[in-house]
mmCIF file of N, CA and C in Angstrom:
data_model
loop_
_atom_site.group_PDB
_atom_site.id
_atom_site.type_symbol
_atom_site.label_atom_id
_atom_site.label_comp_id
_atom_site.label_asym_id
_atom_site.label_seq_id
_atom_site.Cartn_x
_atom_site.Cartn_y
_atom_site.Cartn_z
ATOM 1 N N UNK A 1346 11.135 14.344 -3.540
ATOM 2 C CA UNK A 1346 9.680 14.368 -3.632
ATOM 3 C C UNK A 1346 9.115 15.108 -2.426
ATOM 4 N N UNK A 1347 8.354 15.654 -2.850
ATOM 5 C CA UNK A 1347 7.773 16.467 -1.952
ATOM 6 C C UNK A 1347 6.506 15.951 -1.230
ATOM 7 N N UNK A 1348 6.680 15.917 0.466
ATOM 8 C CA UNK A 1348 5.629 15.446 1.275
ATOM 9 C C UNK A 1348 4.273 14.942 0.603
ATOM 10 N N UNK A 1349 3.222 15.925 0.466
ATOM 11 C CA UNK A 1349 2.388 16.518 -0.135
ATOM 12 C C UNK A 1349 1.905 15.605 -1.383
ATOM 13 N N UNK A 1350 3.167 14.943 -2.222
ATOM 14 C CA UNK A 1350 3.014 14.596 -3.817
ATOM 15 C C UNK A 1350 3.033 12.767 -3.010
ATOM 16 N N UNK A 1351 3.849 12.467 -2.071
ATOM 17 C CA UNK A 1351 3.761 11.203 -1.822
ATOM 18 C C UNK A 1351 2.228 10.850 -1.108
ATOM 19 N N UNK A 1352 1.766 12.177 -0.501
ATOM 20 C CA UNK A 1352 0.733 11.863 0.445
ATOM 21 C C UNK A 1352 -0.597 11.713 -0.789
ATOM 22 N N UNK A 1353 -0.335 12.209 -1.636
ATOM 23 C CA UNK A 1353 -1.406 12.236 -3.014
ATOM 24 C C UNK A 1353 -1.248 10.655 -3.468
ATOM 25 N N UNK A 1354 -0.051 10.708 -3.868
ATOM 26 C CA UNK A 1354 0.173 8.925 -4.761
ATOM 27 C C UNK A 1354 -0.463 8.221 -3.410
ATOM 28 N N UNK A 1355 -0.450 7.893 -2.253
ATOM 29 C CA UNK A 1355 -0.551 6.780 -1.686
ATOM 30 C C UNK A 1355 -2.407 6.872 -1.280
ATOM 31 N N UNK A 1356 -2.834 7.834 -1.399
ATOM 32 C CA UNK A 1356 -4.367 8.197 -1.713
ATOM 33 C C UNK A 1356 -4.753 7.318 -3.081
ATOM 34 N N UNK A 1357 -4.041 7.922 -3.914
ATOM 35 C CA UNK A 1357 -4.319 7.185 -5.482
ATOM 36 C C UNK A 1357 -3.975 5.931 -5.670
ATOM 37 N N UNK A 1358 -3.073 5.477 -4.998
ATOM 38 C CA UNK A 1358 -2.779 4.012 -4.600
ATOM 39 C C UNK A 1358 -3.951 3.110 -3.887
ATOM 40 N N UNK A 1359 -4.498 3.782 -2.912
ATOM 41 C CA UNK A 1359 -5.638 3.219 -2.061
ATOM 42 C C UNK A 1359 -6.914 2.998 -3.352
ATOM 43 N N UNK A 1360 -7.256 4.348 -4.262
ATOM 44 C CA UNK A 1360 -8.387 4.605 -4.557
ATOM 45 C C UNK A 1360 -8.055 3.601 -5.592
ATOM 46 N N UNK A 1361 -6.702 2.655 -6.810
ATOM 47 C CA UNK A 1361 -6.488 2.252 -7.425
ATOM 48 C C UNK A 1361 -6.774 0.707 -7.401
ATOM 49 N N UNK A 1362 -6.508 0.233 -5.700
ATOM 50 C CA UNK A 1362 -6.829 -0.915 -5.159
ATOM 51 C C UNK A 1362 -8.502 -0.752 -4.996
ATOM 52 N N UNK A 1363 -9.221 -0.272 -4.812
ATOM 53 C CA UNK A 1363 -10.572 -0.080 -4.219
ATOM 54 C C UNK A 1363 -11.328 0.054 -6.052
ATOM 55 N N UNK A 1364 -10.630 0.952 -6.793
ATOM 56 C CA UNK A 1364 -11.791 0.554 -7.880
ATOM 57 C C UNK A 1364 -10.977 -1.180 -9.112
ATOM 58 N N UNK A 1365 -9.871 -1.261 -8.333
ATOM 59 C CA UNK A 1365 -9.853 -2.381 -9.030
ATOM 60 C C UNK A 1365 -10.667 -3.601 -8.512
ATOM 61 N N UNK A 1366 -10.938 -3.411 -7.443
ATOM 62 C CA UNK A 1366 -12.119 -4.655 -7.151
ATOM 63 C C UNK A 1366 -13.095 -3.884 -6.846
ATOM 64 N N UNK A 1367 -13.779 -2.902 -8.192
ATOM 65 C CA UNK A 1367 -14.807 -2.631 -8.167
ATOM 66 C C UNK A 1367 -16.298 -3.734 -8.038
ATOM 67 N N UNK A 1368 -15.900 -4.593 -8.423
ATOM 68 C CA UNK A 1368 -16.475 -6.158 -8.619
ATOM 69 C C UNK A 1368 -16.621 -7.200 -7.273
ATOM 70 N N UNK A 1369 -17.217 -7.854 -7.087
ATOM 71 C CA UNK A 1369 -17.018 -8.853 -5.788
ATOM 72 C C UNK A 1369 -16.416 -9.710 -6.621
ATOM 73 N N UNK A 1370 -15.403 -10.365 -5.681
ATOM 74 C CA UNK A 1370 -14.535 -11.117 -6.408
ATOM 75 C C UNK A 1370 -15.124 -12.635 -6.535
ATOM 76 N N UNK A 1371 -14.484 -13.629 -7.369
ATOM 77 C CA UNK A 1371 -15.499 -14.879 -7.739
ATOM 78 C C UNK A 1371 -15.106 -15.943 -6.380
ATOM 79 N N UNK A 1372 -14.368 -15.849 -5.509
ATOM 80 C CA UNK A 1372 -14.153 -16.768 -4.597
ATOM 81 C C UNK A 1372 -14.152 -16.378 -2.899
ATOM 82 N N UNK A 1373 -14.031 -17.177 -1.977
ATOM 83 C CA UNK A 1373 -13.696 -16.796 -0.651
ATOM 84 C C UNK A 1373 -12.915 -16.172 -0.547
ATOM 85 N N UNK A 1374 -11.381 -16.944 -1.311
ATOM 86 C CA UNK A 1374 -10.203 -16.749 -1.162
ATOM 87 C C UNK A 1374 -9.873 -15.054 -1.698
ATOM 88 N N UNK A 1375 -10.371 -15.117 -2.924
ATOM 89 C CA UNK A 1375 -10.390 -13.649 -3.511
ATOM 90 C C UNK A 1375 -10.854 -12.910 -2.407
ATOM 91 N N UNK A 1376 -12.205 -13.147 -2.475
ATOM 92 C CA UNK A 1376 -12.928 -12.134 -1.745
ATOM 93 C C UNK A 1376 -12.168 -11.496 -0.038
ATOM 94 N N UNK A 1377 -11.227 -12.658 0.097
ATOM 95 C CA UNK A 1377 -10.696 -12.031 1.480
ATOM 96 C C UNK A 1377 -9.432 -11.412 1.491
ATOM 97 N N UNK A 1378 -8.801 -11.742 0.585
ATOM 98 C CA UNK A 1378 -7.501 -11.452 -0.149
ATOM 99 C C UNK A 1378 -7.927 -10.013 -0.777
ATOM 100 N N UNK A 1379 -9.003 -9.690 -1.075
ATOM 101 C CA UNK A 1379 -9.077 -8.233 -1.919
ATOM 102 C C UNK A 1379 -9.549 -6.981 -0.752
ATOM 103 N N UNK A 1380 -10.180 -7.787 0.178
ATOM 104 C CA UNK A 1380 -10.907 -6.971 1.435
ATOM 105 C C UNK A 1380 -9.474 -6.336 2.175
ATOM 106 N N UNK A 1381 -9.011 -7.367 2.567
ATOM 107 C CA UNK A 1381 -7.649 -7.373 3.218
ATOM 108 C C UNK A 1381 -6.662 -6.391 2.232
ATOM 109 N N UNK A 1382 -6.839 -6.306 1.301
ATOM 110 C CA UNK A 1382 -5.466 -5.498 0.230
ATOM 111 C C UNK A 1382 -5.952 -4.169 0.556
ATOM 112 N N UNK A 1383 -7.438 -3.865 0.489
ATOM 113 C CA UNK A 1383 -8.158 -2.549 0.221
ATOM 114 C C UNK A 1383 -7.931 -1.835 1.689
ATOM 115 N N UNK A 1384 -7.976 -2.796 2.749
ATOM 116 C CA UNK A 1384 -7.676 -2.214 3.876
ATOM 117 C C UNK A 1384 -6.218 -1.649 4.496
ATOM 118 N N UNK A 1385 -5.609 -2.484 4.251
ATOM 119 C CA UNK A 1385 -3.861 -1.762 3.876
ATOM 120 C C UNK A 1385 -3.530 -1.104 3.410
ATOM 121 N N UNK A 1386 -3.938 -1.058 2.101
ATOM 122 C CA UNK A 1386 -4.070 0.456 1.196
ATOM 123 C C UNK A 1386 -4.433 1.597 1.686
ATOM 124 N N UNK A 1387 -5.631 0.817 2.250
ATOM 125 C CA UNK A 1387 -6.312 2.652 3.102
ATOM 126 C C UNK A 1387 -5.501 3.353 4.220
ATOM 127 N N UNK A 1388 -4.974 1.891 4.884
ATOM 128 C CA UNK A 1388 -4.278 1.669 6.196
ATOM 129 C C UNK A 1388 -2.789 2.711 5.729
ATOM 130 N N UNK A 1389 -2.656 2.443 4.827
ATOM 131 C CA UNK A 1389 -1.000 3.012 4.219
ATOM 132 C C UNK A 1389 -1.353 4.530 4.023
ATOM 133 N N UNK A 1390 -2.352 4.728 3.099
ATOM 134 C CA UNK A 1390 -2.571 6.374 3.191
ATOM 135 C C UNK A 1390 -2.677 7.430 4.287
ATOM 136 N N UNK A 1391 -3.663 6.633 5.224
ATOM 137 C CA UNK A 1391 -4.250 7.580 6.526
ATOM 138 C C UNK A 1391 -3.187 7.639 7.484
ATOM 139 N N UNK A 1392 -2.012 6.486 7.556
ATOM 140 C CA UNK A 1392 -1.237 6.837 8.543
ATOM 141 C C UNK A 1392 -0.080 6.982 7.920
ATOM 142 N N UNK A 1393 -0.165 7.577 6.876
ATOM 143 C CA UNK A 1393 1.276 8.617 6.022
ATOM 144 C C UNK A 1393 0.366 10.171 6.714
ATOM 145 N N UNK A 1394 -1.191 10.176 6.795
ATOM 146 C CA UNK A 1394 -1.529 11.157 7.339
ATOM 147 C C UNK A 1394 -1.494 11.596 8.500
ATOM 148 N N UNK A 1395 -1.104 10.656 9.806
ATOM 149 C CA UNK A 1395 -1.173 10.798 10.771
ATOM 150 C C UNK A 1395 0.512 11.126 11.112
ATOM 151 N N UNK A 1396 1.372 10.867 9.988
ATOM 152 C CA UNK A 1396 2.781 11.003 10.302
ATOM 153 C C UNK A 1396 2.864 12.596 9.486
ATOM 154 N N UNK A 1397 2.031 13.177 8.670
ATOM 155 C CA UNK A 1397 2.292 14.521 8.440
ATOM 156 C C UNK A 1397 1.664 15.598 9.494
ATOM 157 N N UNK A 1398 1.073 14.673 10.444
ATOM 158 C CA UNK A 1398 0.739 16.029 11.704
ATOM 159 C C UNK A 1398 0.928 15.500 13.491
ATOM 160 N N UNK A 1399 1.801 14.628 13.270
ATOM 161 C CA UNK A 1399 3.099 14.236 14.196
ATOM 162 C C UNK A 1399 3.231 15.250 14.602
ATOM 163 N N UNK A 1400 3.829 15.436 15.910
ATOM 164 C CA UNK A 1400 4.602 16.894 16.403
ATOM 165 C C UNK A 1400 5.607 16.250 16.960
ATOM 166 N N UNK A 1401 6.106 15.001 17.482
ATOM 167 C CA UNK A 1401 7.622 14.896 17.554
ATOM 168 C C UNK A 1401 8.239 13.834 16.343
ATOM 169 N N UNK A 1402 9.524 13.789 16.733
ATOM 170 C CA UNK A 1402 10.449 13.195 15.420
ATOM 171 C C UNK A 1402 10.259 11.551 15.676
ATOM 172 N N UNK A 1403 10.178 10.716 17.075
ATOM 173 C CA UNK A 1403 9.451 9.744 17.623
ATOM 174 C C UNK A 1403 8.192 9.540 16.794
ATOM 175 N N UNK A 1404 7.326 10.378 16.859
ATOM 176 C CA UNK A 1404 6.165 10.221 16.757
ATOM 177 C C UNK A 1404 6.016 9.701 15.068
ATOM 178 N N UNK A 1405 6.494 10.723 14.367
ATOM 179 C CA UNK A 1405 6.405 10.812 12.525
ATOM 180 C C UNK A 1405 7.044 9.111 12.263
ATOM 181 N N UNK A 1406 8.182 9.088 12.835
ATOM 182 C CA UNK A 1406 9.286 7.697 12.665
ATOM 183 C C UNK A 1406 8.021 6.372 12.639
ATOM 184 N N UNK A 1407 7.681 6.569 14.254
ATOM 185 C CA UNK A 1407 6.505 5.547 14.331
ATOM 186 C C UNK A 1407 5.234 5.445 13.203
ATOM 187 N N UNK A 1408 4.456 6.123 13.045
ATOM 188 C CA UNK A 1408 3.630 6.352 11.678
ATOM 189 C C UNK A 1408 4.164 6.322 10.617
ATOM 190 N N UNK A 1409 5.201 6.295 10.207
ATOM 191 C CA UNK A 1409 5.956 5.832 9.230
ATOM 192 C C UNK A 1409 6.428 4.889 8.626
ATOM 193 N N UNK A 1410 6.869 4.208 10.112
ATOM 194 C CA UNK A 1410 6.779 2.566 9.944
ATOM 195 C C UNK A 1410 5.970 1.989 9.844
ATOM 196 N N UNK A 1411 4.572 2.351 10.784
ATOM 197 C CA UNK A 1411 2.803 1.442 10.312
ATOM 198 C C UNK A 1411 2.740 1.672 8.550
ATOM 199 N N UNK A 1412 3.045 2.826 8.361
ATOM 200 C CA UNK A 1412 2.745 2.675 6.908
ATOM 201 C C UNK A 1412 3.519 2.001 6.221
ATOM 202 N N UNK A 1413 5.106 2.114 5.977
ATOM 203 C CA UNK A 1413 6.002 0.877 5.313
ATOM 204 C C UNK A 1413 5.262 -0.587 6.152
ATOM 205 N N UNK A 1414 4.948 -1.055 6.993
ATOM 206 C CA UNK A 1414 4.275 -2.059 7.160
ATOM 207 C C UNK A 1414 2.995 -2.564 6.872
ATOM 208 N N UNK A 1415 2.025 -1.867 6.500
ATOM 209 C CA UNK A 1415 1.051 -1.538 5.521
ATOM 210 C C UNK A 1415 1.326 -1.720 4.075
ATOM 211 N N UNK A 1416 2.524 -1.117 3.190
ATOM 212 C CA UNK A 1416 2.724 -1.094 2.267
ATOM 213 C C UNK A 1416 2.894 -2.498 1.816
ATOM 214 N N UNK A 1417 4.313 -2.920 2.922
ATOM 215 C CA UNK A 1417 4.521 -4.216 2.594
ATOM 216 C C UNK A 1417 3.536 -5.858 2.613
ATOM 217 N N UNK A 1418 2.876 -5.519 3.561
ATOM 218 C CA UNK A 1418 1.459 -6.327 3.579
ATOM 219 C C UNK A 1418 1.103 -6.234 2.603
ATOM 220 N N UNK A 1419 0.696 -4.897 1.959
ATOM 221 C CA UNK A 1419 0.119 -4.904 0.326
ATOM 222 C C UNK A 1419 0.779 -5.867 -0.771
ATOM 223 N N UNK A 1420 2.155 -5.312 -0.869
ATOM 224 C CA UNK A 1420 3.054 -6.237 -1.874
ATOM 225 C C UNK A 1420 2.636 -7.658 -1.180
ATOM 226 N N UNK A 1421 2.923 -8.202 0.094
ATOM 227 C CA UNK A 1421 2.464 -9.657 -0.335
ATOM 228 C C UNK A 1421 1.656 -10.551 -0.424
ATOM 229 N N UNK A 1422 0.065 -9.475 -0.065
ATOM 230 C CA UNK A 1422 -1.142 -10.245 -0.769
ATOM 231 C C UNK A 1422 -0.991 -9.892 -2.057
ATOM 232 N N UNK A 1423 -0.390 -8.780 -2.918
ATOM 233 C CA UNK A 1423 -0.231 -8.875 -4.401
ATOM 234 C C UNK A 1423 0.222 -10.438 -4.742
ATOM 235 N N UNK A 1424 1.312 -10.534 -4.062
ATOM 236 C CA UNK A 1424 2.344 -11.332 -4.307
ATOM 237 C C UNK A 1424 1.412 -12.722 -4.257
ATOM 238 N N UNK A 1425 0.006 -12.895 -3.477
ATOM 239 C CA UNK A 1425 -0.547 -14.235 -2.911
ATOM 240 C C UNK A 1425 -1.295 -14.537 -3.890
ATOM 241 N N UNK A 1426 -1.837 -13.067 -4.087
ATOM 242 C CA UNK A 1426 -2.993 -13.146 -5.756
ATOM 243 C C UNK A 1426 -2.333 -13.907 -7.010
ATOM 244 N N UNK A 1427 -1.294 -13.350 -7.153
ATOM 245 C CA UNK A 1427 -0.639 -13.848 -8.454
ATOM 246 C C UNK A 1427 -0.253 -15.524 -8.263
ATOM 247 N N UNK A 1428 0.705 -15.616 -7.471
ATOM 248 C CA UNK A 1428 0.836 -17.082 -7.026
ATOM 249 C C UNK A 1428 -0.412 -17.864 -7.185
ATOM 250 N N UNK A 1429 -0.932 -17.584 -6.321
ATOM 251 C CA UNK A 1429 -2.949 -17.936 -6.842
ATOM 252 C C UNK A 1429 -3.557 -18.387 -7.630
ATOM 253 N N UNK A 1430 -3.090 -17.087 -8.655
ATOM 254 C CA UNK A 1430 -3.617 -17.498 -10.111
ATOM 255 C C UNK A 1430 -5.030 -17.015 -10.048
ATOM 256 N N UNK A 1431 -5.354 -16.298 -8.999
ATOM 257 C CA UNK A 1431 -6.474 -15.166 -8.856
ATOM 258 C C UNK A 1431 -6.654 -14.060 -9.504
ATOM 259 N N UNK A 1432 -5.599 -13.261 -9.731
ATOM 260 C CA UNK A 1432 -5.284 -12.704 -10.915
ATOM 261 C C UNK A 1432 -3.738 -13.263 -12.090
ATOM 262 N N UNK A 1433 -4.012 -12.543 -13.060
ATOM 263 C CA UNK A 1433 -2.600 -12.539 -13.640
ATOM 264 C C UNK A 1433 -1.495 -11.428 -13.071
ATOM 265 N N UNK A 1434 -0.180 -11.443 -13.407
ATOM 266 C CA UNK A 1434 1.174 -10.834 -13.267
ATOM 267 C C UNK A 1434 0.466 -9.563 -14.194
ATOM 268 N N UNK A 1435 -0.084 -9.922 -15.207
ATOM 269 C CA UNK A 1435 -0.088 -8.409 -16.066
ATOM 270 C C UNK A 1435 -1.417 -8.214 -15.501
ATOM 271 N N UNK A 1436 -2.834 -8.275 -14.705
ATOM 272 C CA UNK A 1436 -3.179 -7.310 -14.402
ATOM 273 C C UNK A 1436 -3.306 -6.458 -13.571
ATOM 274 N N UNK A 1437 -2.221 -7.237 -12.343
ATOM 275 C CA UNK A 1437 -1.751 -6.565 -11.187
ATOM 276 C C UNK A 1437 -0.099 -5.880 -11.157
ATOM 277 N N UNK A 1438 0.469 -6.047 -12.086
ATOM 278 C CA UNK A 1438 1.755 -5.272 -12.648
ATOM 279 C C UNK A 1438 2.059 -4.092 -12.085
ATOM 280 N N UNK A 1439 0.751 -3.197 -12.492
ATOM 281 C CA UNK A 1439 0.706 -1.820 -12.498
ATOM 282 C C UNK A 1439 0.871 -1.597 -10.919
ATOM 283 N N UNK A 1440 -0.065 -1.982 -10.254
ATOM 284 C CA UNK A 1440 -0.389 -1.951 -9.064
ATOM 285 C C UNK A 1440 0.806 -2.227 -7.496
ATOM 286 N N UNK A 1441 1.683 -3.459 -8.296
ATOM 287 C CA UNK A 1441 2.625 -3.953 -7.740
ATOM 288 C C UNK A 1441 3.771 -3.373 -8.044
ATOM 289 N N UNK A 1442 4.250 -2.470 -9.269
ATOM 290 C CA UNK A 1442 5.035 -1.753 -9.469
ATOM 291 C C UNK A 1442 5.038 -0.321 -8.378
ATOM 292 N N UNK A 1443 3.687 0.127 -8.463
ATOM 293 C CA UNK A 1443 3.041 1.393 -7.909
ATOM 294 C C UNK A 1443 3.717 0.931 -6.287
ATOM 295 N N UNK A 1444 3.668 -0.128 -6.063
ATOM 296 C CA UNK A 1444 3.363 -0.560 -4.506
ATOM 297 C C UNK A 1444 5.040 -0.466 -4.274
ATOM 298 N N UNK A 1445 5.608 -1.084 -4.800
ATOM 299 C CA UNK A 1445 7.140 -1.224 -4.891
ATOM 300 C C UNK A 1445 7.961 -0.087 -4.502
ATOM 301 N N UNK A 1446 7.400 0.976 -5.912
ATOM 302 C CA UNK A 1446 8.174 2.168 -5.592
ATOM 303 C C UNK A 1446 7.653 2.942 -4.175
ATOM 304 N N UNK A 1447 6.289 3.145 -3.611
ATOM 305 C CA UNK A 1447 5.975 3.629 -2.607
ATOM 306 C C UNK A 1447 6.864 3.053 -1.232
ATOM 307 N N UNK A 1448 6.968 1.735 -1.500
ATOM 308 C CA UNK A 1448 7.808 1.101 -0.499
ATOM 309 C C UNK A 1448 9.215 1.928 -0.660
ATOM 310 N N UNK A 1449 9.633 1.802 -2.032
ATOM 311 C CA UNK A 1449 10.919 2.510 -1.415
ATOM 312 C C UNK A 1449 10.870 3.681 -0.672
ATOM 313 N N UNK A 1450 10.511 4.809 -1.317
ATOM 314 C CA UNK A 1450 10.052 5.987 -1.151
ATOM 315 C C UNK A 1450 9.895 6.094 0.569
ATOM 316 N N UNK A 1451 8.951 5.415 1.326
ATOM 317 C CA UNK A 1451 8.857 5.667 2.384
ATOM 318 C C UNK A 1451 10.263 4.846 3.185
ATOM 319 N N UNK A 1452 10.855 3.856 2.897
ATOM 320 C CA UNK A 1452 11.968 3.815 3.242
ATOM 321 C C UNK A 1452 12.757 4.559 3.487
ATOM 322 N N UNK A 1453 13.230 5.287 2.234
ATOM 323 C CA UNK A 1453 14.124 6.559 2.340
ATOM 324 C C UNK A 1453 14.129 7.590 3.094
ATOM 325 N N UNK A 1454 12.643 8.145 2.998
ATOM 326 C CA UNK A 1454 12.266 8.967 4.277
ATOM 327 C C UNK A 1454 12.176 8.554 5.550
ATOM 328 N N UNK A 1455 12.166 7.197 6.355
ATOM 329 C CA UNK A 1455 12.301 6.288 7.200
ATOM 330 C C UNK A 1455 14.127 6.645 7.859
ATOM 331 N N UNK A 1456 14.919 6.823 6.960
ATOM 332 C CA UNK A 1456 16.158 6.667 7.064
ATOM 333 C C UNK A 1456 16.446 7.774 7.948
ATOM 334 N N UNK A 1457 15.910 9.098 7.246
ATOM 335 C CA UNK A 1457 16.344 10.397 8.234
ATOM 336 C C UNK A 1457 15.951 10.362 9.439
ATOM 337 N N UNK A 1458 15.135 9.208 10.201
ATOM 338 C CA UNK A 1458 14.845 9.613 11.373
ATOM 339 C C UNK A 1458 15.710 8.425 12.127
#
């Protein structure tokens, strides 16, 4: 995969979390649980951006990891929602699948450094 195509999905990932709680959510718990997801999301995109204009191999590694740590934060407020019963398994599926594979993905690229 090419730089460029991951740095797109994890944009579309952010923008996917942000119009899925196009809505204020019906509780505290939601409501902080969805604030918190949307911000990781964003958190995961911008510093996949800050690791594509890195200038040392240190530098990219580090921004790389904020973002796999970002990502993974994501998966486990997914993971808190569902448990919850805040949402269902099927209407966060998509989202948690999406989140999954990005996790790997930046793993892999994690590895070469």
């Amino acid at each position: 995969m090419k730089k460029y195509d991951l740095d797109s999905r994890l944009e579309d990932f952010a923008a996917s979390i942000i119009l899925f709680y196009d809505k204020k959510p019906f509780s505290y718990s939601a409501d902080y649980l969805a604030k918190q997801l949307i911000r990781s999301s964003c958190s995961s995109a911008l510093n996949f951006g800050e690791y594509l204009g890195a200038a040392s191999d240190k530098d990219k590694a580090n921004k790389l990891r904020i973002t796999l740590k970002e990502l993974r934060e994501c998966l486990r407020n997914i993971n808190i929602q569902i448990k919850a019963n805040i949402f269902s398994i099927e209407e966060l599926e998509p989202l948690q699948k999406e989140n999954d594979e990005l996790i790997r993905i930046v793993v892999t690229i994690l590895k070469r450094y």
